[in-house]
mmCIF file of C-alpha atoms in Angstrom:
data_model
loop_
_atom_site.group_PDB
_atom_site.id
_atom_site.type_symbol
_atom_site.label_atom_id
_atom_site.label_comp_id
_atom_site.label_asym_id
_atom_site.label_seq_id
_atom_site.Cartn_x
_atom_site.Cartn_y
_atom_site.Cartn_z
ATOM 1 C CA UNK A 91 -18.159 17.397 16.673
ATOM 2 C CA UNK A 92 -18.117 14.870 14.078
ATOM 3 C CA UNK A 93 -14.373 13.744 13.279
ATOM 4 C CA UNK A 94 -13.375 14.536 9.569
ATOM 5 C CA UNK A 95 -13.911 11.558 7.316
ATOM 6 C CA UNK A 96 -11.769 10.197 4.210
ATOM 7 C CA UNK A 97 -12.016 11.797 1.174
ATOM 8 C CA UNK A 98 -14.340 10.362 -1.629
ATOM 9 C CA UNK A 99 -11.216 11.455 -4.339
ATOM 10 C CA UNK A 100 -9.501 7.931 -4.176
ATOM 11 C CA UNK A 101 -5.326 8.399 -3.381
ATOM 12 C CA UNK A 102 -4.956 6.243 -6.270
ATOM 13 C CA UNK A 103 -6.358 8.445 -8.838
ATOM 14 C CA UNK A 104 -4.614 11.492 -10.777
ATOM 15 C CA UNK A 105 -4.347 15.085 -8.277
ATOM 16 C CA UNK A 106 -5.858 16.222 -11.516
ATOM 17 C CA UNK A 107 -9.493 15.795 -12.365
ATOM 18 C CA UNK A 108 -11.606 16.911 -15.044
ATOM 19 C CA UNK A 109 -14.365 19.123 -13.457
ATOM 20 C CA UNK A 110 -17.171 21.113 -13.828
ATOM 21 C CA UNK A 111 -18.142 24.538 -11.746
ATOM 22 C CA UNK A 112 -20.496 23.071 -9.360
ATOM 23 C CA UNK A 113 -18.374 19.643 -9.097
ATOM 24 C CA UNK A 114 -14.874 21.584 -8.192
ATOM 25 C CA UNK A 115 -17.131 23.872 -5.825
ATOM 26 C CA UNK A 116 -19.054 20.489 -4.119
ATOM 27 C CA UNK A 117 -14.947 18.928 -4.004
ATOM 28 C CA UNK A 118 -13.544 22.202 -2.556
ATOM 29 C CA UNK A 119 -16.236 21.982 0.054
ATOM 30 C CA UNK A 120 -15.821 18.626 1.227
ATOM 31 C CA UNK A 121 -12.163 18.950 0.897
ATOM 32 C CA UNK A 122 -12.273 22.643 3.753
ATOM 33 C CA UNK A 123 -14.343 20.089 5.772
ATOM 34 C CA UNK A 124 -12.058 17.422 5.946
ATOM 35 C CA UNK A 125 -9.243 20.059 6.812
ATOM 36 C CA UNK A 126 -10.878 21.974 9.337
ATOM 37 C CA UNK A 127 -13.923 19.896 11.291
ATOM 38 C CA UNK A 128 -14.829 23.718 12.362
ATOM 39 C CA UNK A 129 -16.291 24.188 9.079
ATOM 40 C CA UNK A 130 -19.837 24.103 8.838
ATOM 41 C CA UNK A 131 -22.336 24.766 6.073
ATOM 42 C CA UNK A 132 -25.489 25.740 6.716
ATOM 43 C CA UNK A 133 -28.633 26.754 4.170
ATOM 44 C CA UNK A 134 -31.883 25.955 2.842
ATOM 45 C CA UNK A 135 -32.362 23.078 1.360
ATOM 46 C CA UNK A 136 -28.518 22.025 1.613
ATOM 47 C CA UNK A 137 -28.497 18.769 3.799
ATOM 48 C CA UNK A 138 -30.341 15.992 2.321
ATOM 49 C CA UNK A 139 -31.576 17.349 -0.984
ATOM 50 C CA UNK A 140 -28.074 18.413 -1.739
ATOM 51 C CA UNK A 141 -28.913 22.409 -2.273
ATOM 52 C CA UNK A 142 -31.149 23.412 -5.433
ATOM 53 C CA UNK A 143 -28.055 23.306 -7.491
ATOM 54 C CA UNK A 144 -26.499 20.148 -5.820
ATOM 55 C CA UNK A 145 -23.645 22.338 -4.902
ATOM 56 C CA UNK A 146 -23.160 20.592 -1.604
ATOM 57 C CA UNK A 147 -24.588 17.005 -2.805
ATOM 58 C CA UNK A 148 -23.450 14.298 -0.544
ATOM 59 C CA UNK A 149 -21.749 16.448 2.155
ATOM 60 C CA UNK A 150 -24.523 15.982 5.149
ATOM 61 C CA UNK A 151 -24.447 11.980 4.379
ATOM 62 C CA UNK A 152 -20.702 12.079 4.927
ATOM 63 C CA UNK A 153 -20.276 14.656 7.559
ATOM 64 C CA UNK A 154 -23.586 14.336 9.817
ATOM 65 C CA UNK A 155 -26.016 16.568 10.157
ATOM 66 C CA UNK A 156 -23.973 18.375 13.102
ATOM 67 C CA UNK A 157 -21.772 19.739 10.053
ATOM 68 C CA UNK A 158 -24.499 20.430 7.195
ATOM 69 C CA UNK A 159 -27.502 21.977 8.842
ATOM 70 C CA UNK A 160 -30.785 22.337 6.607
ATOM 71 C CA UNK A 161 -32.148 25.313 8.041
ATOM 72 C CA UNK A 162 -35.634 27.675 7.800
ATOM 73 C CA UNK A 163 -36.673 29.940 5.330
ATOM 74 C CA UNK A 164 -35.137 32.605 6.720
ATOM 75 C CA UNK A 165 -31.950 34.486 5.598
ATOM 76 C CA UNK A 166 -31.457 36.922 8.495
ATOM 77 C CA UNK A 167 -31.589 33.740 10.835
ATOM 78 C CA UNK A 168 -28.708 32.176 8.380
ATOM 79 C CA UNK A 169 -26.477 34.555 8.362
ATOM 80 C CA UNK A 170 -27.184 35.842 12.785
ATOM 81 C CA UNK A 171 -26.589 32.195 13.248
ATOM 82 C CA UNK A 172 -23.224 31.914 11.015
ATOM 83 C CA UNK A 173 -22.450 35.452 13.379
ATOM 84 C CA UNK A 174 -22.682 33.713 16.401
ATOM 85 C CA UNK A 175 -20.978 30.300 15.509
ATOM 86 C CA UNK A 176 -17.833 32.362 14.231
ATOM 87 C CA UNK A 177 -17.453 34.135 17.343
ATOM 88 C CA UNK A 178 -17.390 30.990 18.929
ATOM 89 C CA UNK A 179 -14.229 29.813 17.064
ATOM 90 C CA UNK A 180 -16.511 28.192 14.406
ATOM 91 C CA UNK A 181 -15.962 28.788 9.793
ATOM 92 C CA UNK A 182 -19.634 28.860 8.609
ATOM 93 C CA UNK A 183 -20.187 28.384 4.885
ATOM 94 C CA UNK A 184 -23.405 30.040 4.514
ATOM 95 C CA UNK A 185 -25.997 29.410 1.068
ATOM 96 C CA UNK A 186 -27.923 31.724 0.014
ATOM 97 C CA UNK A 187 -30.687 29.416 -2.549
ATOM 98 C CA UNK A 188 -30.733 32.483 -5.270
ATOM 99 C CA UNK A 189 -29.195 36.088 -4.799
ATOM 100 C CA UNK A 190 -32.513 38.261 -4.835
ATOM 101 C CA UNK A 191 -32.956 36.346 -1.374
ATOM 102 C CA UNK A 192 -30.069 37.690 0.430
ATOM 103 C CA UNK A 193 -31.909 40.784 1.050
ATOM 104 C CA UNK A 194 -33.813 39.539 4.198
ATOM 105 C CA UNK A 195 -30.353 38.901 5.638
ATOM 106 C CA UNK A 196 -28.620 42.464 4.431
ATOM 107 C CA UNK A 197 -28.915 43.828 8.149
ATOM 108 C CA UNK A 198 -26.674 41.137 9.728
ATOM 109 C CA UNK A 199 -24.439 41.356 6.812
ATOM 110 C CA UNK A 200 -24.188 45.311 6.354
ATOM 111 C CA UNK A 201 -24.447 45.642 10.106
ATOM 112 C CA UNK A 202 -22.693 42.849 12.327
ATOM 113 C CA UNK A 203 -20.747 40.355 9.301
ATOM 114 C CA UNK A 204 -19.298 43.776 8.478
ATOM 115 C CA UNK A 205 -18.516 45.468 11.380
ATOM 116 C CA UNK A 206 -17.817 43.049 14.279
ATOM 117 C CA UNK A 207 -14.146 43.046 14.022
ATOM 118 C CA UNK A 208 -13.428 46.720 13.359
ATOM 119 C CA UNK A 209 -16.000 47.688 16.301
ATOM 120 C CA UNK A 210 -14.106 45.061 18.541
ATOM 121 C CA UNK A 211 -10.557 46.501 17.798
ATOM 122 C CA UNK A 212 -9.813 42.654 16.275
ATOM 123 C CA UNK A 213 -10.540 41.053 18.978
ATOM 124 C CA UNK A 214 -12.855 38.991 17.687
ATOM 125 C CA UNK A 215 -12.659 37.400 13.829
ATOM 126 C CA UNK A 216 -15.749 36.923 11.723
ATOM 127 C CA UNK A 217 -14.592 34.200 9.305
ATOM 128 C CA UNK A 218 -18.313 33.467 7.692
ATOM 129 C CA UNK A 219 -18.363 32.961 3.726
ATOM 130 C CA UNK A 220 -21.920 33.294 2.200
ATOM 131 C CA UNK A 221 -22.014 31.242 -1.162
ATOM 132 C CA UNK A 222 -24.278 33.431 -3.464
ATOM 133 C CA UNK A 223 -25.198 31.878 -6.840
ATOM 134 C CA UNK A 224 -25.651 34.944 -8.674
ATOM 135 C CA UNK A 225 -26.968 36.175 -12.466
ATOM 136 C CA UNK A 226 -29.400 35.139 -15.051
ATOM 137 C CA UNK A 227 -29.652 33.244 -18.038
ATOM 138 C CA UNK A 228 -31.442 30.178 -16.955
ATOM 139 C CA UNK A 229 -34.814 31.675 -17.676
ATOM 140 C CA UNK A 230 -36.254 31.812 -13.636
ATOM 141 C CA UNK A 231 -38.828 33.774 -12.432
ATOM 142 C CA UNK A 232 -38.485 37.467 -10.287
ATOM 143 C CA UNK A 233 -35.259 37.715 -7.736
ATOM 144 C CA UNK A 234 -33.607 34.436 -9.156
ATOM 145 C CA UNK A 235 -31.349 36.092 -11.807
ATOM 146 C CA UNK A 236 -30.304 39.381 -9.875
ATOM 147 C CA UNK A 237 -26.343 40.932 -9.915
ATOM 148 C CA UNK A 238 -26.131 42.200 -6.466
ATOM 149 C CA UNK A 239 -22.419 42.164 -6.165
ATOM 150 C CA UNK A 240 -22.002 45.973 -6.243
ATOM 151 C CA UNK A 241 -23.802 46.469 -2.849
ATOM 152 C CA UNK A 242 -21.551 44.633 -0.661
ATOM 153 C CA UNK A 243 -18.536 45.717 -2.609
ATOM 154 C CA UNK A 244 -19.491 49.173 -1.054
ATOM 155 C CA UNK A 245 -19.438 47.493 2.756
ATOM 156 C CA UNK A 246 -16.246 48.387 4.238
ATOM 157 C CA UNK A 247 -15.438 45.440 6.358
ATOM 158 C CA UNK A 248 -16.829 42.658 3.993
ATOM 159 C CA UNK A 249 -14.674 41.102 0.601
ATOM 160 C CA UNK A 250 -15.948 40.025 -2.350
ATOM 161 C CA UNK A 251 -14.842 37.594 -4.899
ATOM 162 C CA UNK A 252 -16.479 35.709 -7.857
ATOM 163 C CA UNK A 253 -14.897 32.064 -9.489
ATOM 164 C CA UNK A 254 -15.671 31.879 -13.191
ATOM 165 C CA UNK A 255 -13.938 28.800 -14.307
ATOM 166 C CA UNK A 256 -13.373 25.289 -12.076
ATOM 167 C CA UNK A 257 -9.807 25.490 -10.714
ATOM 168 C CA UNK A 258 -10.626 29.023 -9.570
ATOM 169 C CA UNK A 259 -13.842 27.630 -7.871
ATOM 170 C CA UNK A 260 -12.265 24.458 -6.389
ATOM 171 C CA UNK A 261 -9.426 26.904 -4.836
ATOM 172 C CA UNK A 262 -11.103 29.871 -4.263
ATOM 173 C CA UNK A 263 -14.196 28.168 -1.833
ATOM 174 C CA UNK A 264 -11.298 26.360 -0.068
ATOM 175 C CA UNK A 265 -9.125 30.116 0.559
ATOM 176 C CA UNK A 266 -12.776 32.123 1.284
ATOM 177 C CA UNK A 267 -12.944 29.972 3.859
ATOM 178 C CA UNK A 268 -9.361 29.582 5.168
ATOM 179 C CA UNK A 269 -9.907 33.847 5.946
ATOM 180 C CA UNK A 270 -10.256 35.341 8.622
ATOM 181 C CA UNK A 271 -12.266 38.150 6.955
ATOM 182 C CA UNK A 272 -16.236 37.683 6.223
ATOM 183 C CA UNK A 273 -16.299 36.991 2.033
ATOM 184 C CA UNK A 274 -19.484 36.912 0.201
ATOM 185 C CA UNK A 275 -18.664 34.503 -2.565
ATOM 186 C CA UNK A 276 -20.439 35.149 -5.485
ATOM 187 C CA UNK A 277 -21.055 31.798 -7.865
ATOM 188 C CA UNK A 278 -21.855 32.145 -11.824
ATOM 189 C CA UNK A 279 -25.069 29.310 -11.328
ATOM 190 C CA UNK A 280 -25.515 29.551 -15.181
ATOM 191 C CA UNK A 281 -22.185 28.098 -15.720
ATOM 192 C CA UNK A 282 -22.222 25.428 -12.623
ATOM 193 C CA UNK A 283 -23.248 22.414 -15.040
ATOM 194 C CA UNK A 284 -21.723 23.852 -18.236
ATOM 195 C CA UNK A 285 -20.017 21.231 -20.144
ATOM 196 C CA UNK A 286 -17.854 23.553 -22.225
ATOM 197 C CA UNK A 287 -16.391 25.188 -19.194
ATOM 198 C CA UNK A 288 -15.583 21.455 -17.628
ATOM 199 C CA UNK A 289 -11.472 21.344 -17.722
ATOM 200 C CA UNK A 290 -8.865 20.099 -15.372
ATOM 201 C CA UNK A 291 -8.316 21.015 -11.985
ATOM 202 C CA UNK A 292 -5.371 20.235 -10.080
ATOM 203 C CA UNK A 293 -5.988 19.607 -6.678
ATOM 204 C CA UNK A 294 -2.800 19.429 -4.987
ATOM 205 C CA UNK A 295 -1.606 23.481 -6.416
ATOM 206 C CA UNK A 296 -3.782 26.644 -5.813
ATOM 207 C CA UNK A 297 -3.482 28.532 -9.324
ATOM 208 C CA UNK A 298 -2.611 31.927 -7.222
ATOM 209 C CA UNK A 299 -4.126 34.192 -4.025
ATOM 210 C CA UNK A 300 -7.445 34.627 -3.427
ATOM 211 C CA UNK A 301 -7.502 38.429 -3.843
ATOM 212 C CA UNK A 302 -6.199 38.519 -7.064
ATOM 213 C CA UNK A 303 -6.714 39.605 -10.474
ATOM 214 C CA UNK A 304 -5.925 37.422 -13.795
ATOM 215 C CA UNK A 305 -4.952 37.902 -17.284
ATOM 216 C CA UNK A 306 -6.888 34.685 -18.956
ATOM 217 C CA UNK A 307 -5.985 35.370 -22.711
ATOM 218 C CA UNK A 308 -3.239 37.618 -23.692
ATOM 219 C CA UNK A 309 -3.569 40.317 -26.794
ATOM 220 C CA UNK A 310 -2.498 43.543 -28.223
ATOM 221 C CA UNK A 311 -5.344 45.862 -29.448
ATOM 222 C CA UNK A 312 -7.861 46.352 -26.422
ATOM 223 C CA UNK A 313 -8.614 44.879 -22.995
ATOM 224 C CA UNK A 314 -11.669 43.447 -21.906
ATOM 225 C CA UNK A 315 -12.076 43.101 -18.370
ATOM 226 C CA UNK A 316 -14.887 40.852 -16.218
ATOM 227 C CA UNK A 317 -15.781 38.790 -13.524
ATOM 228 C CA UNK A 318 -18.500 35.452 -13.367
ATOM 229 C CA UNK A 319 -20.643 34.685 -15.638
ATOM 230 C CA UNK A 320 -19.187 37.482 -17.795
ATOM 231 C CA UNK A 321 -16.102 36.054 -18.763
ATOM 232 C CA UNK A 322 -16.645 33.587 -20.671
ATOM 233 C CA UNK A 323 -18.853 36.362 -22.729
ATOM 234 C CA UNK A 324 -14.894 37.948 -22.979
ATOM 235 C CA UNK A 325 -13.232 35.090 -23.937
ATOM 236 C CA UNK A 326 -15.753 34.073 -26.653
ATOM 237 C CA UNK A 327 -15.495 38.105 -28.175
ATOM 238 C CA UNK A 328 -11.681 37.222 -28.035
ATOM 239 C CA UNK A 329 -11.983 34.463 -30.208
ATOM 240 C CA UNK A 330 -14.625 35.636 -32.509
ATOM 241 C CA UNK A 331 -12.927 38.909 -32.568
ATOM 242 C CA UNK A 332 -9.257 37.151 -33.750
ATOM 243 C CA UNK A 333 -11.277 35.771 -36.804
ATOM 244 C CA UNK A 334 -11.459 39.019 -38.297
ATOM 245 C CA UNK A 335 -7.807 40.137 -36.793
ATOM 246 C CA UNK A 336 -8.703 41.831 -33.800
ATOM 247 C CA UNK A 337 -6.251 41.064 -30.643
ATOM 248 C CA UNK A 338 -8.465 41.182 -27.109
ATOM 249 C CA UNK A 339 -6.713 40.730 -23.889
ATOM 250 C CA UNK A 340 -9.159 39.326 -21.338
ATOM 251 C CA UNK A 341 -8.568 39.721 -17.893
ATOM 252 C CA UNK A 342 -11.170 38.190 -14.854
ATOM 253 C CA UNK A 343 -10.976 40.428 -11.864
ATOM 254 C CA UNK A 344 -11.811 37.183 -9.924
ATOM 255 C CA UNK A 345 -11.513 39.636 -6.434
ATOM 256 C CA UNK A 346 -14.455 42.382 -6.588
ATOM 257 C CA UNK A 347 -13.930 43.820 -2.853
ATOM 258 C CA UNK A 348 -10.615 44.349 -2.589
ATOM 259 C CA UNK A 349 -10.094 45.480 -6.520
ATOM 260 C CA UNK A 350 -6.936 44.088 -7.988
ATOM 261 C CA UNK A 351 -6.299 45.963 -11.048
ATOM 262 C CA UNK A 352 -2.651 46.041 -11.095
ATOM 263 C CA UNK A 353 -3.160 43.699 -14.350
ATOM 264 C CA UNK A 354 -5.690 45.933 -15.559
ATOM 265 C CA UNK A 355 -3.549 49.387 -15.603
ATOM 266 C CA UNK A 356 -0.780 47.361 -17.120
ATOM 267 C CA UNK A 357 -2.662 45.654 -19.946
ATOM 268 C CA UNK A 358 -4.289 49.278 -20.438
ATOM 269 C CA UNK A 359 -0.799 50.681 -20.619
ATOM 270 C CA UNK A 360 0.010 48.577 -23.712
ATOM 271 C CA UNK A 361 -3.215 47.932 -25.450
ATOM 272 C CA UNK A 362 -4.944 51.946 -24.987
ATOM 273 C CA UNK A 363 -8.545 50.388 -24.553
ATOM 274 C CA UNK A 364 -10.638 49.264 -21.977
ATOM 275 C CA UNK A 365 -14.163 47.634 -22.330
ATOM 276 C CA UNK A 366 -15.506 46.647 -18.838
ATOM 277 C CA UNK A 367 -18.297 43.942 -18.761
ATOM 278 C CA UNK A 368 -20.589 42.884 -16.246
ATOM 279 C CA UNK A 369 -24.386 41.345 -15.790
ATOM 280 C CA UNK A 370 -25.066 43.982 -13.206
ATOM 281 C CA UNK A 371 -27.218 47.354 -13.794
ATOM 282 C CA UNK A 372 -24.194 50.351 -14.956
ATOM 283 C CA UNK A 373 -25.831 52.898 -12.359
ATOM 284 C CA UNK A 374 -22.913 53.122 -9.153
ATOM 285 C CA UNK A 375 -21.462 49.753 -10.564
ATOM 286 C CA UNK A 376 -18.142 47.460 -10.161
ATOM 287 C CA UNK A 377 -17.800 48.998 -13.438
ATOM 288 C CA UNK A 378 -17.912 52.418 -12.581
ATOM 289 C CA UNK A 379 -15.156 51.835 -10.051
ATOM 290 C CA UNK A 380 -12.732 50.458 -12.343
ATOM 291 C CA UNK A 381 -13.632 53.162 -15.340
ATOM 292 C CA UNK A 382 -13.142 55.785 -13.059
ATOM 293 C CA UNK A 383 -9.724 54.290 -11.469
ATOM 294 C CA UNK A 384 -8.034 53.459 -14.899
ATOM 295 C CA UNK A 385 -8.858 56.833 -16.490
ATOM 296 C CA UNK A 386 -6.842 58.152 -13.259
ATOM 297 C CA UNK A 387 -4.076 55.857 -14.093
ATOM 298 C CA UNK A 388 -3.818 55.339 -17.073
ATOM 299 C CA UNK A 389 -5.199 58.819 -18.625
ATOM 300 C CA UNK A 390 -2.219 59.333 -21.239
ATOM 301 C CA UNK A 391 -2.143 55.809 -22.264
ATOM 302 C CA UNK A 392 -6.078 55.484 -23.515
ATOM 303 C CA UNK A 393 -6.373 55.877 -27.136
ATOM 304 C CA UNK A 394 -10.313 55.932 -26.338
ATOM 305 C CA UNK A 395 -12.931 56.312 -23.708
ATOM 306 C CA UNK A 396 -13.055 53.274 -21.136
ATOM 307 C CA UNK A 397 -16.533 51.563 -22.261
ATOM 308 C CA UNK A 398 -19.028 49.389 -20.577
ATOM 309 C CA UNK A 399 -21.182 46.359 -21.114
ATOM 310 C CA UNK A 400 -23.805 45.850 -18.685
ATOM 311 C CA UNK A 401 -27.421 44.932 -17.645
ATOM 312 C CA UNK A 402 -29.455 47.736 -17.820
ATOM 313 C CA UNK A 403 -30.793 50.100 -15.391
ATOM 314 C CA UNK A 404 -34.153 48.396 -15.051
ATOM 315 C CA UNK A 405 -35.111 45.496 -12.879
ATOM 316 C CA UNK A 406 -34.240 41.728 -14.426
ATOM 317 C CA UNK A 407 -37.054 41.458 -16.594
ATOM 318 C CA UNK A 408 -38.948 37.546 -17.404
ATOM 319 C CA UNK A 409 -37.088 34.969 -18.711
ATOM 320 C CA UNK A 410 -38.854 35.313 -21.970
ATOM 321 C CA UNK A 411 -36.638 38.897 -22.444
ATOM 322 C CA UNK A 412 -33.214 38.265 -20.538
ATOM 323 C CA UNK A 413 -31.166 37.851 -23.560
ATOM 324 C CA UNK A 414 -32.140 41.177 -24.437
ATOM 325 C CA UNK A 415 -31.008 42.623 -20.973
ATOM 326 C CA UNK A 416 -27.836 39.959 -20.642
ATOM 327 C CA UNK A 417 -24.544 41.489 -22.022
ATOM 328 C CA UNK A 418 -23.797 38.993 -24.827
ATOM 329 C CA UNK A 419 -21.371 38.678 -27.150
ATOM 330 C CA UNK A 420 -22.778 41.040 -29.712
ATOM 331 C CA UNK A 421 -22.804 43.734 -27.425
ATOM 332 C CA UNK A 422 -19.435 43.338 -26.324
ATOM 333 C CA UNK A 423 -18.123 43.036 -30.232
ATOM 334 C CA UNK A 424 -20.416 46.146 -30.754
ATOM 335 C CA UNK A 425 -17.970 48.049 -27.329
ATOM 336 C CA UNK A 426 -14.926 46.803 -29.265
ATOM 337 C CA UNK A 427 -15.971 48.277 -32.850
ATOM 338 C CA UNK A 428 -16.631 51.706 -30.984
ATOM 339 C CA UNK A 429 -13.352 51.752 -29.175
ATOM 340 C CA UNK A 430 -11.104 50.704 -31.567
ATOM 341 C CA UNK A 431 -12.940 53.075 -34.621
ATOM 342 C CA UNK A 432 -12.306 56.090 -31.386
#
């Protein structure tokens, strides 16, 4: 095995860097690499060209080909091969190109990623991540723009988490896979080159636990909760919502599989409203979960029904018609009119 190699980040320069999605994601990589030189990504694509989204850019040239494997089109293969290396005392880092092509490897993941360690009494760990870039709104063609996320949050044995802004992404890749649990880590690709989302990222202190949800903007009259792509839908309906003196509270789940939503009942408690927002179809949804858990908890603090935002029940139509299916922010301003006129 190759031996770890100096970080490109120069000593000399700030622990805090300004940073995009896909940038913190490509540094949190090569930064689990250099810890651990029994991390190993493999993928389509990944090696020299640097993945389709240039997610892992510049990690085979610097770690060897040993270390970033380009592999065939063939996502059961991935994800059996990631299987095998982790029971051999390997940390695969698996990509999957676009989400809609997971499905080929939903056996291995639904029926050995899942289920190894439970059907071995623990004796043997499965610590495989599988990077899914996940959601539309960059106008692809059929199965690049799909919101799977709710299927594997069903999977007992498997978590599920989603980054949304670039500390959480530079952290989050780097505690995915520091676990000893398989995590499917599901990456907003709309927002991986997004110049308005590009902030600071310090790179010496995690912002918090990987299984854990966050309040991201505080407020008084209702509570909008999301993960992804969707949040900064939330956070823009905060702000255009304050301009006509409306108080949101935005929270990002962050952690789909186990839910956190501690924060959740407590912001409910004070605010009385919930509007839940996701890209994914409504039908047996993340959504559906945490609208029928907060009505059980929080039942005689809701001043109105818990709504949701979502895709529809259909599936992801051509690019030409996504912003009609997307959950924007007129739909969500639309959820917050109806709850607060309850």
């Amino acid at each position: 095995m190759a031996a770890p190699v100096k970080s490109r980040i120069d000593e000399t320069v700030s622990p805090v860097q300004t940073l995009t999605i896909g940038k913190a994601l490509n540094l949190g990589l090569r930064a689990a690499m250099e810890a651990d030189d029994k991390v190993i990504i493999l993928g389509e694509d990944v090696g020299k060209l640097g993945g389709v989204f240039r997610i892992t850019d510049g990690l085979q040239k610097d770690f060897g080909e040993q270390r970033v494997l380009d592999t065939p089109l063939a996502e059961s293969g991935i994800i059996g091969t990631a299987v095998g290396l982790a029971v051999r005392g390997f940390r695969p880092v698996c990509e999957i190109q676009f989400e809609g092509f997971i499905f080929p490897g939903f056996d291995q993941i639904s029926s050995q990623l899942a289920k190894l360690h439970y059907r071995t009494q623990g004796k043997i760990k499965v610590p495989v991540v599988v990077r899914v870039p996940f959601g539309g709104g960059i106008g692809a063609v059929e199965h690049h723009s799909e919101s799977p996320e709710s299927l594997f949050a069903h999977i007992a044995g498997l978590k599920v988490v989603s980054c949304s802004n670039p500390a959480d992404a530079y952290w989050m890749i780097q505690q995915a896979i520091a676990s000893d649990d398989p995590v499917l880590f599901f990456e907003p690709k709309r927002l991986y080159h997004n110049g308005q989302l590009k902030s600071e990222v310090d790179t010496t202190t995690p912002p918090g636990p990987l299984f854990a949800s966050r309040v991201v903007r505080t407020g008084t009259d209702a509570t909008l909760v999301a993960y992804g792509p969707s949040v900064k839908v939330c956070l823009d309906a905060a702000t255009a919502a304050q301009e006509e003196g409306r108080s949101l509270e935005v929270i990002d789940l962050r952690t789909i599989s186990p839910l956190d939503l501690g924060p959740v009942f407590e912001s409910v408690r004070r605010t009385g409203r919930l509007i839940a927002v996701t890209e994914a179809p409504s039908e047996s949804s993340v959504t559906s979960e945490i609208a029928a858990r907060v009505q059980q908890e929080c039942f005689y603090s809701l001043e109105a029904p818990v709504l949701r935002v979502t895709g529809f029940d259909t599936p992801y139509p051509p690019s030409k018609l996504e912003e009609h299916y997307l959950p924007g922010l007129d739909r969500v301003l639309h959820a917050v009119d109806r709850s607060l006129g309850w």
